[in-house]
mmCIF file of C-alpha atoms in Angstrom:
data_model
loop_
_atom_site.group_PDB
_atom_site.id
_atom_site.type_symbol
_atom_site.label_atom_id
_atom_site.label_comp_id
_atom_site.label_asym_id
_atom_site.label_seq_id
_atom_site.Cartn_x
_atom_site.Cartn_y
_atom_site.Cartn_z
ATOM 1 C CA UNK A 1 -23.896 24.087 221.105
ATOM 2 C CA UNK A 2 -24.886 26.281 223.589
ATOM 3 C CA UNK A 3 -25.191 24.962 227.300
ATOM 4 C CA UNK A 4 -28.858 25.173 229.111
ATOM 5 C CA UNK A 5 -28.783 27.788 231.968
ATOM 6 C CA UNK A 6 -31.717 27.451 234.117
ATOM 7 C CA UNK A 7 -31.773 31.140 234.934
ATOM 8 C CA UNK A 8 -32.736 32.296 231.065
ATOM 9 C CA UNK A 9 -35.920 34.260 230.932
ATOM 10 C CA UNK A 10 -39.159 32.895 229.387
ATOM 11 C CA UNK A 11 -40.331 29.041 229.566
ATOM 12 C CA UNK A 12 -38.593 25.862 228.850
ATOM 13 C CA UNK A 13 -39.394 22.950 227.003
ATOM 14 C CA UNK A 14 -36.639 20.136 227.972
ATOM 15 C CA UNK A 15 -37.243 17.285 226.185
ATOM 16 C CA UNK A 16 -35.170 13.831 227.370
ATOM 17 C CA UNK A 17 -33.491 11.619 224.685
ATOM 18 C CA UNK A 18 -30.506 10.707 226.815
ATOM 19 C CA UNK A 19 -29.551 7.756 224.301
ATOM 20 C CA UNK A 20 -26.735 7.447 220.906
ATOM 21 C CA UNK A 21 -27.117 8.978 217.494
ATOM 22 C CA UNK A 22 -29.624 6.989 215.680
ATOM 23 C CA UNK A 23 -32.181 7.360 218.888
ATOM 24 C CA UNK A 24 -31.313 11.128 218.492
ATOM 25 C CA UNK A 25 -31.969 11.329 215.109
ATOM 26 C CA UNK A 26 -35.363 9.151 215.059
ATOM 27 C CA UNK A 27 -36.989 11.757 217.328
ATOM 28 C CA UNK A 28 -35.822 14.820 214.877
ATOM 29 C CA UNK A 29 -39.327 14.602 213.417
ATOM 30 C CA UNK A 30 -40.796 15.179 217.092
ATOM 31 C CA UNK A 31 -38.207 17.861 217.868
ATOM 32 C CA UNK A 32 -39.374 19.946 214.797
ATOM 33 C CA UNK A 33 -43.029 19.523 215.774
ATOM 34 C CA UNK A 34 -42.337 20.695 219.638
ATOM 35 C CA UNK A 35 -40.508 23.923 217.998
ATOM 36 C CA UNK A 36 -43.695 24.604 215.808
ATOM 37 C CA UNK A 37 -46.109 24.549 218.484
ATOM 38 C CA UNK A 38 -44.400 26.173 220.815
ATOM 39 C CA UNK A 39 -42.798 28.970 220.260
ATOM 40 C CA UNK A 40 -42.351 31.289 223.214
ATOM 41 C CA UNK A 41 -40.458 27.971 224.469
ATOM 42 C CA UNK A 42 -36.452 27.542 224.731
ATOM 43 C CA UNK A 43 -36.287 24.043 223.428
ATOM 44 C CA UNK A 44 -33.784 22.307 225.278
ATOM 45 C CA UNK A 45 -32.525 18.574 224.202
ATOM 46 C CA UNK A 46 -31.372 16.557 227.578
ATOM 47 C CA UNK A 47 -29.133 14.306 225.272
ATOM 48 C CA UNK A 48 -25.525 13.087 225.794
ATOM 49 C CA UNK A 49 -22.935 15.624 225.831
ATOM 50 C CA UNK A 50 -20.928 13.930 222.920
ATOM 51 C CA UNK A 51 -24.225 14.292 220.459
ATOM 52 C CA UNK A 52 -23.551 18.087 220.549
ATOM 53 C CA UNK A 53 -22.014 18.632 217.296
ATOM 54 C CA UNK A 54 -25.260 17.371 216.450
ATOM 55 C CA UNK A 55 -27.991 18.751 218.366
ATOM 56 C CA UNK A 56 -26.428 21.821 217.082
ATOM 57 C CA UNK A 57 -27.507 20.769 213.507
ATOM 58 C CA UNK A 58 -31.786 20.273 214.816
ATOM 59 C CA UNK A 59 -33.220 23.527 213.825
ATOM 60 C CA UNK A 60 -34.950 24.824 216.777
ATOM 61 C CA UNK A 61 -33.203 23.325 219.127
ATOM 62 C CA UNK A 62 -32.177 26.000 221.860
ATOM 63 C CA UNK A 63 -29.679 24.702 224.313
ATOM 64 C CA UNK A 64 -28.330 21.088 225.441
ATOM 65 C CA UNK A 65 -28.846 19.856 229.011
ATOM 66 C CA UNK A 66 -25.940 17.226 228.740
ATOM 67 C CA UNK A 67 -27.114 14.011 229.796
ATOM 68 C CA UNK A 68 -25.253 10.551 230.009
ATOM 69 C CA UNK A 69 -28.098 8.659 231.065
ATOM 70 C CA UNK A 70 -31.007 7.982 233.656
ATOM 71 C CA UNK A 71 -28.678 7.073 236.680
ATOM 72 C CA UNK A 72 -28.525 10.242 238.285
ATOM 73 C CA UNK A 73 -31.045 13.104 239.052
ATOM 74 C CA UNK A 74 -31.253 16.235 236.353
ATOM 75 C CA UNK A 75 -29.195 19.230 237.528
ATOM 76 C CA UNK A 76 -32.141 21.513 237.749
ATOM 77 C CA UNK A 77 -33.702 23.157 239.984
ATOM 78 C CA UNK A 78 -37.659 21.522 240.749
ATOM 79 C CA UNK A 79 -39.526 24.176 238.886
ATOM 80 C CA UNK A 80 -37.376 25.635 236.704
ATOM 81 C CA UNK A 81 -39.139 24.007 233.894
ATOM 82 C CA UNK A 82 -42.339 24.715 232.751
ATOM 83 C CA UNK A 83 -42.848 21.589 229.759
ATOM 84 C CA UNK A 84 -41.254 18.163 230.400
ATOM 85 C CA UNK A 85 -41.149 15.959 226.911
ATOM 86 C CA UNK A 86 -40.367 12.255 227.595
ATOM 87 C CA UNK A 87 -38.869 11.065 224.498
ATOM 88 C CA UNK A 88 -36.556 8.208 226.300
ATOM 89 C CA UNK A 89 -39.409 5.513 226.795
ATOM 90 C CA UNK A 90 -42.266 4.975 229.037
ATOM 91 C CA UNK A 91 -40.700 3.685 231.849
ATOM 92 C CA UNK A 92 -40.305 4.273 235.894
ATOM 93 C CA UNK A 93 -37.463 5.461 235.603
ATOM 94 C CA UNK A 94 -37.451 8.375 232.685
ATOM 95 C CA UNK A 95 -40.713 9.446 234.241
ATOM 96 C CA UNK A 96 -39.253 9.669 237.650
ATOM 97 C CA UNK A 97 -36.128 11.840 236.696
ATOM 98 C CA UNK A 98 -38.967 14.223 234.375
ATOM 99 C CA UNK A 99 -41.560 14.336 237.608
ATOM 100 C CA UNK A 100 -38.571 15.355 239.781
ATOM 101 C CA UNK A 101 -38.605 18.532 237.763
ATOM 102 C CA UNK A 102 -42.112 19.316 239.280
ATOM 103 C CA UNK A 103 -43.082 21.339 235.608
ATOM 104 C CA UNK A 104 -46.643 22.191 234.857
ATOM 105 C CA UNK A 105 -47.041 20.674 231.846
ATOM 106 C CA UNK A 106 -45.964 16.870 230.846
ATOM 107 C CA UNK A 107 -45.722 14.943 227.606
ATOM 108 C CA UNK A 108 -45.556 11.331 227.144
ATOM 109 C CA UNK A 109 -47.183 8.048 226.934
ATOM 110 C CA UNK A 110 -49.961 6.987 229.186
ATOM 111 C CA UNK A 111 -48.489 5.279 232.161
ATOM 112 C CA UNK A 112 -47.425 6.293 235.839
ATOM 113 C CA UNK A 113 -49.657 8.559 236.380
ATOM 114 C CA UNK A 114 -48.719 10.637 233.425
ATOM 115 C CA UNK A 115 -51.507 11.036 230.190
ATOM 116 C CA UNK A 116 -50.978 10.109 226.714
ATOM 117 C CA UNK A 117 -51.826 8.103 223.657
ATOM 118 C CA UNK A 118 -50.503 4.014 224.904
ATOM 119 C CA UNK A 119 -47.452 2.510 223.920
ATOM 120 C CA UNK A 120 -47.380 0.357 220.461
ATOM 121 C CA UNK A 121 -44.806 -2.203 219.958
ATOM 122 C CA UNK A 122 -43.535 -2.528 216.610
ATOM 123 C CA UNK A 123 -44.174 0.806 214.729
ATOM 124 C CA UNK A 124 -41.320 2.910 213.375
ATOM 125 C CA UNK A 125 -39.737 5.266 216.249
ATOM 126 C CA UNK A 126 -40.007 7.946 213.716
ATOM 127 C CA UNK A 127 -43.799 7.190 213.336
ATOM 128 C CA UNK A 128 -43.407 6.897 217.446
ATOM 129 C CA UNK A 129 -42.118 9.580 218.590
ATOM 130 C CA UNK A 130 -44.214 12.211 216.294
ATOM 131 C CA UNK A 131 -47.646 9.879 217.267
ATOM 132 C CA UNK A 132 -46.802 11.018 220.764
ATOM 133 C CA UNK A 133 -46.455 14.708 220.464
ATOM 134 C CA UNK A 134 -49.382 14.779 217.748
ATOM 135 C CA UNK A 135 -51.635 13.194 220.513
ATOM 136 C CA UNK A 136 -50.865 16.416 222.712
ATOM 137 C CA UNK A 137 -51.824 18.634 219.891
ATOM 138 C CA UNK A 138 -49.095 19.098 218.026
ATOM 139 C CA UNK A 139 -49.132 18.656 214.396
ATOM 140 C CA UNK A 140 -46.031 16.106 213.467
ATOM 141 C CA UNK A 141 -45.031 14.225 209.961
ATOM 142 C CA UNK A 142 -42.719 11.422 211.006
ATOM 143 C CA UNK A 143 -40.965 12.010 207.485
ATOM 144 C CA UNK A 144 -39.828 15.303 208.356
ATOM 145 C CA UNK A 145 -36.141 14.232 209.735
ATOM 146 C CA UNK A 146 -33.892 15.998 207.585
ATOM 147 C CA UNK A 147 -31.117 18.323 209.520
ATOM 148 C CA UNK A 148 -28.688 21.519 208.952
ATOM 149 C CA UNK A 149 -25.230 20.617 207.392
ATOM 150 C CA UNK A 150 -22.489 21.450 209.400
ATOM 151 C CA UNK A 151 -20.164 24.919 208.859
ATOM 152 C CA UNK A 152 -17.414 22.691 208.383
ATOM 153 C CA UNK A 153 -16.199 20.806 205.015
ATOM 154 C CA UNK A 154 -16.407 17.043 204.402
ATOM 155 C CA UNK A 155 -12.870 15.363 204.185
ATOM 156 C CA UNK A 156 -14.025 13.583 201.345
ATOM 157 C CA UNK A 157 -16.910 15.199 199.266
ATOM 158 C CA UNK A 158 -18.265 12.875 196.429
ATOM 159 C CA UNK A 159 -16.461 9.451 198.092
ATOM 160 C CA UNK A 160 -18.723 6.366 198.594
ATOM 161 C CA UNK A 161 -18.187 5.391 202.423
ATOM 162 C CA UNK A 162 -18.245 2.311 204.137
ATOM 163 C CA UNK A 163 -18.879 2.715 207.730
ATOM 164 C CA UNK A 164 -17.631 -0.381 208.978
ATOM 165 C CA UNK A 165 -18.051 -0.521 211.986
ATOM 166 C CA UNK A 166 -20.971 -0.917 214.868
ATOM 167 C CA UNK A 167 -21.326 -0.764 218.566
ATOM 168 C CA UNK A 168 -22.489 -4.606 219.113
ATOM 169 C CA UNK A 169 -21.232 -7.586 217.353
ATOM 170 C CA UNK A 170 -24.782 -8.698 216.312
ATOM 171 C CA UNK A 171 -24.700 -5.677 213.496
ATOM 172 C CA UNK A 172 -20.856 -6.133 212.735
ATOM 173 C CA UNK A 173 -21.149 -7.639 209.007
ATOM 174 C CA UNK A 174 -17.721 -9.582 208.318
ATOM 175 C CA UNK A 175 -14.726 -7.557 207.539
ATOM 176 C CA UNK A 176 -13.847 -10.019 204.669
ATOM 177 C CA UNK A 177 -16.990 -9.226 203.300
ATOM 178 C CA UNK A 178 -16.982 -5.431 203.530
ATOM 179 C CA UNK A 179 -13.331 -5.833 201.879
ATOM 180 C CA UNK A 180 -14.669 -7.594 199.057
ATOM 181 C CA UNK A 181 -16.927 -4.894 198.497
ATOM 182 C CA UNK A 182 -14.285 -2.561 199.162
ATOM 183 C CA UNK A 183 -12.234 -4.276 196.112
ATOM 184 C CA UNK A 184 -15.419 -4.071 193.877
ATOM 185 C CA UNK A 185 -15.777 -0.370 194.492
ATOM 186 C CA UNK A 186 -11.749 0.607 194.037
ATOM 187 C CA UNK A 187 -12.216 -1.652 190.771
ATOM 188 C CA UNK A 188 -15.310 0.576 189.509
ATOM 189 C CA UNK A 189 -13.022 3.582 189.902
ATOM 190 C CA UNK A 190 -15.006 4.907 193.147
ATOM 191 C CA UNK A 191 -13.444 7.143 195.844
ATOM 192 C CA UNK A 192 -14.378 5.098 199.030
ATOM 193 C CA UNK A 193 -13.260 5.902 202.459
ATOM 194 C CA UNK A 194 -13.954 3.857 205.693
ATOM 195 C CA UNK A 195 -15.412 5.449 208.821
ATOM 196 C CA UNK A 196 -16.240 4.542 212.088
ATOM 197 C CA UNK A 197 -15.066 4.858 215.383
ATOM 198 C CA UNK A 198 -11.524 5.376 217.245
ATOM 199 C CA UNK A 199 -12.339 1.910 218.594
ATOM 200 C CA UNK A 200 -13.287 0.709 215.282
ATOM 201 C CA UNK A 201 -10.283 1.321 213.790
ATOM 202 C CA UNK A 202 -8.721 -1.650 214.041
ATOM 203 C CA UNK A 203 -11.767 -3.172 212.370
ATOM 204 C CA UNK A 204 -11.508 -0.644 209.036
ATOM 205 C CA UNK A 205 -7.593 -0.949 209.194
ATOM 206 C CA UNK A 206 -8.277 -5.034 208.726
ATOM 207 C CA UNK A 207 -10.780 -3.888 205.450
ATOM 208 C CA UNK A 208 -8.471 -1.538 204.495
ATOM 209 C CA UNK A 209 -5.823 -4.206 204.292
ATOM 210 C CA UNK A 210 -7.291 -7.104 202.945
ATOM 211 C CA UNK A 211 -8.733 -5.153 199.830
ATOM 212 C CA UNK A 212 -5.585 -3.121 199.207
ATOM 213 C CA UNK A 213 -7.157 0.494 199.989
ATOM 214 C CA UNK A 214 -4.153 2.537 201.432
ATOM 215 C CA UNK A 215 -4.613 3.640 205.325
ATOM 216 C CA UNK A 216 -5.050 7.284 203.807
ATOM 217 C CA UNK A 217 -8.255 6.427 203.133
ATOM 218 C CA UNK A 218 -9.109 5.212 206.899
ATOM 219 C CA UNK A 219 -10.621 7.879 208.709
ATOM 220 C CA UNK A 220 -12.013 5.850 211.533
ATOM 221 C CA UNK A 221 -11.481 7.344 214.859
ATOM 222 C CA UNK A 222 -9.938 10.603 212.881
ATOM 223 C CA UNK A 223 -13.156 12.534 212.528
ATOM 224 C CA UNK A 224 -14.867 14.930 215.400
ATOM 225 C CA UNK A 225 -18.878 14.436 215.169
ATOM 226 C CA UNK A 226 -19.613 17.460 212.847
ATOM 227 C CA UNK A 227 -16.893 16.258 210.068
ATOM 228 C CA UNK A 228 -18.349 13.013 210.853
ATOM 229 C CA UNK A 229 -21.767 14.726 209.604
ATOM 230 C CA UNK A 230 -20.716 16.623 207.066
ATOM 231 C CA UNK A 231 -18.623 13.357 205.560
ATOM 232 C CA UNK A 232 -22.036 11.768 205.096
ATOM 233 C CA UNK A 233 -23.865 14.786 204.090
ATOM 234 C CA UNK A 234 -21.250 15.032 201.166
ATOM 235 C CA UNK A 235 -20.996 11.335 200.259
ATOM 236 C CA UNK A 236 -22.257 9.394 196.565
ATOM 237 C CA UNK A 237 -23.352 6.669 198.591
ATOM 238 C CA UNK A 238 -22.954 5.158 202.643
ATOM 239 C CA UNK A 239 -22.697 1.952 202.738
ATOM 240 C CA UNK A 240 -23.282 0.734 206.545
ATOM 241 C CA UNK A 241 -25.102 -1.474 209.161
ATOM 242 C CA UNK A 242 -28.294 -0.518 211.173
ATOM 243 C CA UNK A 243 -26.034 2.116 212.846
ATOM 244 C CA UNK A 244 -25.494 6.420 213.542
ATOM 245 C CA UNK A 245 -24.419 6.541 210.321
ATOM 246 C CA UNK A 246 -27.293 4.839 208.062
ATOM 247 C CA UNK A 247 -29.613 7.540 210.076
ATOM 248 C CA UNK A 248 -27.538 10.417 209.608
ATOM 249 C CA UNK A 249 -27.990 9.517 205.751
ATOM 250 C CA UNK A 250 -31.391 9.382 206.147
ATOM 251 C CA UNK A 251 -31.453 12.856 207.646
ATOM 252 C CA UNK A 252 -29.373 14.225 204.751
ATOM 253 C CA UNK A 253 -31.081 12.538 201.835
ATOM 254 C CA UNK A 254 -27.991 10.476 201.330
ATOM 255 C CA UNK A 255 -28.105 7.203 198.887
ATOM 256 C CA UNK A 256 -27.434 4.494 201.434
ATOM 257 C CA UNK A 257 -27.666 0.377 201.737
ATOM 258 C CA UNK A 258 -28.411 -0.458 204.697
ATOM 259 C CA UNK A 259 -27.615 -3.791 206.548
ATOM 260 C CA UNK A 260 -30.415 -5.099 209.146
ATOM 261 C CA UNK A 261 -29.494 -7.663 211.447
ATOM 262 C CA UNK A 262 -31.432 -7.830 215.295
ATOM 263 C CA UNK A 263 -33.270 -4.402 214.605
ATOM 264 C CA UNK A 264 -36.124 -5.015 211.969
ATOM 265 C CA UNK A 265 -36.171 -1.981 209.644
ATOM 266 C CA UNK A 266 -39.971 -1.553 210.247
ATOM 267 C CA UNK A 267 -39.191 0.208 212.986
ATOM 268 C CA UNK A 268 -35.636 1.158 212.561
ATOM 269 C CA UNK A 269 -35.157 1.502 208.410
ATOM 270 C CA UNK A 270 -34.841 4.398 206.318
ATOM 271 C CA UNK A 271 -37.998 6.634 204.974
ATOM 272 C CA UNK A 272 -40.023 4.904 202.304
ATOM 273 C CA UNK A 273 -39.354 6.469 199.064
ATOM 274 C CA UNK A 274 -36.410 7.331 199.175
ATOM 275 C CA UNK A 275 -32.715 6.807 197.822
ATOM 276 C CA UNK A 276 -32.491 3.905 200.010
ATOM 277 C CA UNK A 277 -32.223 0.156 199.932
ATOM 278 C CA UNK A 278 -32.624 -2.348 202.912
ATOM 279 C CA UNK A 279 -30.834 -5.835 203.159
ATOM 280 C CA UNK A 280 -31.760 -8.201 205.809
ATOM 281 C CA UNK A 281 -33.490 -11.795 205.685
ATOM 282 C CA UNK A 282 -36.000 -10.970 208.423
ATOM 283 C CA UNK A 283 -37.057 -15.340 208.436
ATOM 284 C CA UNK A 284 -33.336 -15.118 210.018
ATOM 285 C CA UNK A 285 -33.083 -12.712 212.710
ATOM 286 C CA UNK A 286 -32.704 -14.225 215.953
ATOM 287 C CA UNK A 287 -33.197 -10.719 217.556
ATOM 288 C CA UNK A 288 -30.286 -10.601 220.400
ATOM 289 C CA UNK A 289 -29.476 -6.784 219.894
ATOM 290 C CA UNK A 290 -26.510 -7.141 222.612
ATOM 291 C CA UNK A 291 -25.198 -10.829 221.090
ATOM 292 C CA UNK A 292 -20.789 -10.685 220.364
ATOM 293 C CA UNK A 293 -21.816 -12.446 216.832
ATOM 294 C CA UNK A 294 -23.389 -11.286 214.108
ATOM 295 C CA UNK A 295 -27.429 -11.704 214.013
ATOM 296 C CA UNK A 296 -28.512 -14.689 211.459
ATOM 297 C CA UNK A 297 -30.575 -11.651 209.228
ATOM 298 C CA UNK A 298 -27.398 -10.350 209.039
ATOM 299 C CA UNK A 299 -25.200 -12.479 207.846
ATOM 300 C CA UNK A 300 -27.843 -13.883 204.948
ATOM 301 C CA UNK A 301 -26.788 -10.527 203.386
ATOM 302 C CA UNK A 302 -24.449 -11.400 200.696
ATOM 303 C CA UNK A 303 -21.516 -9.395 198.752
ATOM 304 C CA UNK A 304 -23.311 -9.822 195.844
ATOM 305 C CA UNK A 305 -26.395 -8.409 197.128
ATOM 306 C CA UNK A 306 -24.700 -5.221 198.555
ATOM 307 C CA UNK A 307 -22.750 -4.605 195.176
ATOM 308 C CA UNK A 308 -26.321 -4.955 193.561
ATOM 309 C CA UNK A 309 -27.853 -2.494 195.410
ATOM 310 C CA UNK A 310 -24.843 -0.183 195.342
ATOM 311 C CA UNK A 311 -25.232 -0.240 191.599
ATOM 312 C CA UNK A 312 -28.755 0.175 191.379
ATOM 313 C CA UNK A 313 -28.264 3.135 193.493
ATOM 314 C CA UNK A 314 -25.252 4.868 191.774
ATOM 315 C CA UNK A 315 -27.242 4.164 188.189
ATOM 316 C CA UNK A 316 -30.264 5.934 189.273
ATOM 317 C CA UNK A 317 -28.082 8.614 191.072
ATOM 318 C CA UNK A 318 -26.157 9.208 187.906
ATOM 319 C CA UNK A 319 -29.347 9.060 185.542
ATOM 320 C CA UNK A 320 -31.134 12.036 188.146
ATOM 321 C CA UNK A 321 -28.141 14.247 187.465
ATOM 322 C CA UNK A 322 -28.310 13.711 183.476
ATOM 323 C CA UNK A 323 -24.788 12.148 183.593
ATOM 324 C CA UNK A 324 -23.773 8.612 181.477
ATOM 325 C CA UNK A 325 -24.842 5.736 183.965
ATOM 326 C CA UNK A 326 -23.515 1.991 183.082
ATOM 327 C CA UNK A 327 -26.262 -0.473 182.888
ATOM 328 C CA UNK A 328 -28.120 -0.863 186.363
ATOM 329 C CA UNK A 329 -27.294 -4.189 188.231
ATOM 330 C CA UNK A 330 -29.967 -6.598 188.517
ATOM 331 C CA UNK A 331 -32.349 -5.669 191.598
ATOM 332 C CA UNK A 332 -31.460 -6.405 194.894
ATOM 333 C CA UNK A 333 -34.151 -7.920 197.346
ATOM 334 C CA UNK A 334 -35.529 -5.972 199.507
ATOM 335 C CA UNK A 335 -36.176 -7.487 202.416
ATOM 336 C CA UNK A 336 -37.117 -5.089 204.878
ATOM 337 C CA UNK A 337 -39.968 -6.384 207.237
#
């Protein structure tokens, strides 16, 4: 991905999402409306420097400003930017670090000085983000989040993956239970692979183990971002928590079951519609997004009820491509919010 350099000719649009994958991907819908109505801009994402594999894969987006966070001051020049998009938040500090770029044109929510449509708790940051820039004229669809597959090949095309892992404990669904589903899938004659992090390994290598899938098949912490990408783009099925990886298959159109726990899907879940089932018990969830344990909504999520949905999903996958489906599983609830 191509580095922002302040000196390029013409106007800039930087818009700040200095947050992980799934915030990244939520905003793609806004991202494709700013590159519509604008464009004489360079569209620069002020993102972390690790999401480039996948900025890369936004169509329109120019150029990456990398950003870790909000602690320290963008390395730009005041001026240098003509359109500042807030797409962080709506608070002091995003705002601060946006006016410090003194541009003549700002987008955000109302607040600080700044104009825009208010902030609403509890809509879908898809449904969010694209409110905002629609309010300053710029046509958005919140379901318009789908992004360019990467150049490079997936390492297992057709597998069903289980992304086991997640970056707090209150979305970490038991690895005994993932390896039971693990076993159900190997016993079905299904290619599944485990993914996740190089600090999640550990955590897939335990699956891995206790349903008898051989390490081969754990590429935790062995993929760069893009094969990481292209792994999903190419899979039957992803099978994962409220993480990167559940949003990445929403971008690609990927079948996926997707376990809630703190995050309610109402403003977190895949697009309606689509090849996509939600598990959660929402009565549950206690809510504490940064708690070690799992989240009560979480852990109401049975095996059965994953294996359920996985079948109902690989049945109607199979009957779409005119192929010899086994009789659908009874329905899984869906208990999204």
């Amino acid at each position: 991905m191509e580095l922002f350099d302040q000196n390029h000719p013409g106007p800039t649009l930087l818009a700040l999402r200095a947050l992980k994958l799934g915030d990244l991907l939520v905003a793609v819908p806004a991202l494709h409306a700013l590159r519509r109505s604008n464009p004489e801009h360079r569209i620069v994402a002020a993102v972390p420097g690790w999401l480039a594999p996948i900025v890369q894969l936004v169509p329109g987006v120019d150029a990456l400003l990398p950003t870790p966070g909000l602690d320290d001051p963008l390395p730009l020049a005041a001026g240098s930017i003509d359109t500042v998009v807030n797409l962080h938040g709506n608070g002091a500090q995003s705002r601060g670090l946006l006016d410090a770029l003194g541009a003549c044109r700002r987008i955000g929510h109302e607040g600080g000085g700044w104009r825009g449509p208010v902030w609403l708790d509890g809509i879908h940051e898809r449904v969010r983000w694209a409110r905002l820039v629609e309010s300053h004229g710029m046509p958005a669809d919140p379901a318009d989040l789908a992004i360019s597959r990467p150049e490079v090949p997936s390492p297992a095309a057709g597998a069903t993956v289980v992304h086991v892992g997640a970056f707090y404990g209150s979305r970490r669904w038991p690895v005994e239970r993932f390896a039971r589903v693990v076993d159900a899938l190997q016993h079905d004659g299904r290619q599944v692979v485990l993914s996740g992090s190089e600090a999640e390994r550990p955590r897939a290598e335990d699956v891995a183990d206790a349903a008898g899938l051989p390490h081969s098949q754990v590429l935790a912490g062995e993929l760069q971002l893009d094969a990481f990408a292209a792994l999903v783009s190419e899979a039957s099925l992803v099978i994962s928590a409220d993480t990167g990886a559940a949003h990445l298959a929403s971008a690609y159109g990927t079948p996926s079951v997707v376990l809630f726990g703190p995050a309610p899907a109402s403003e977190w879940g895949p697009p309606a519609g689509g090849p996509h089932i939600v598990l959660t018990d929402a009565s549950q969830r206690r809510g504490d997004t940064f708690s070690s344990v799992p989240d009560p909504a979480l852990l109401a999520v049975s095996v059965a009820d994953v294996l359920a949905a996985t079948q109902t999903l690989l049945s109607e996958r199979s009957s779409a491509s005119g192929s010899r489906a086994r009789l659908p599983a009874p329905s899984p609830s869906r208990l999204d919010d």
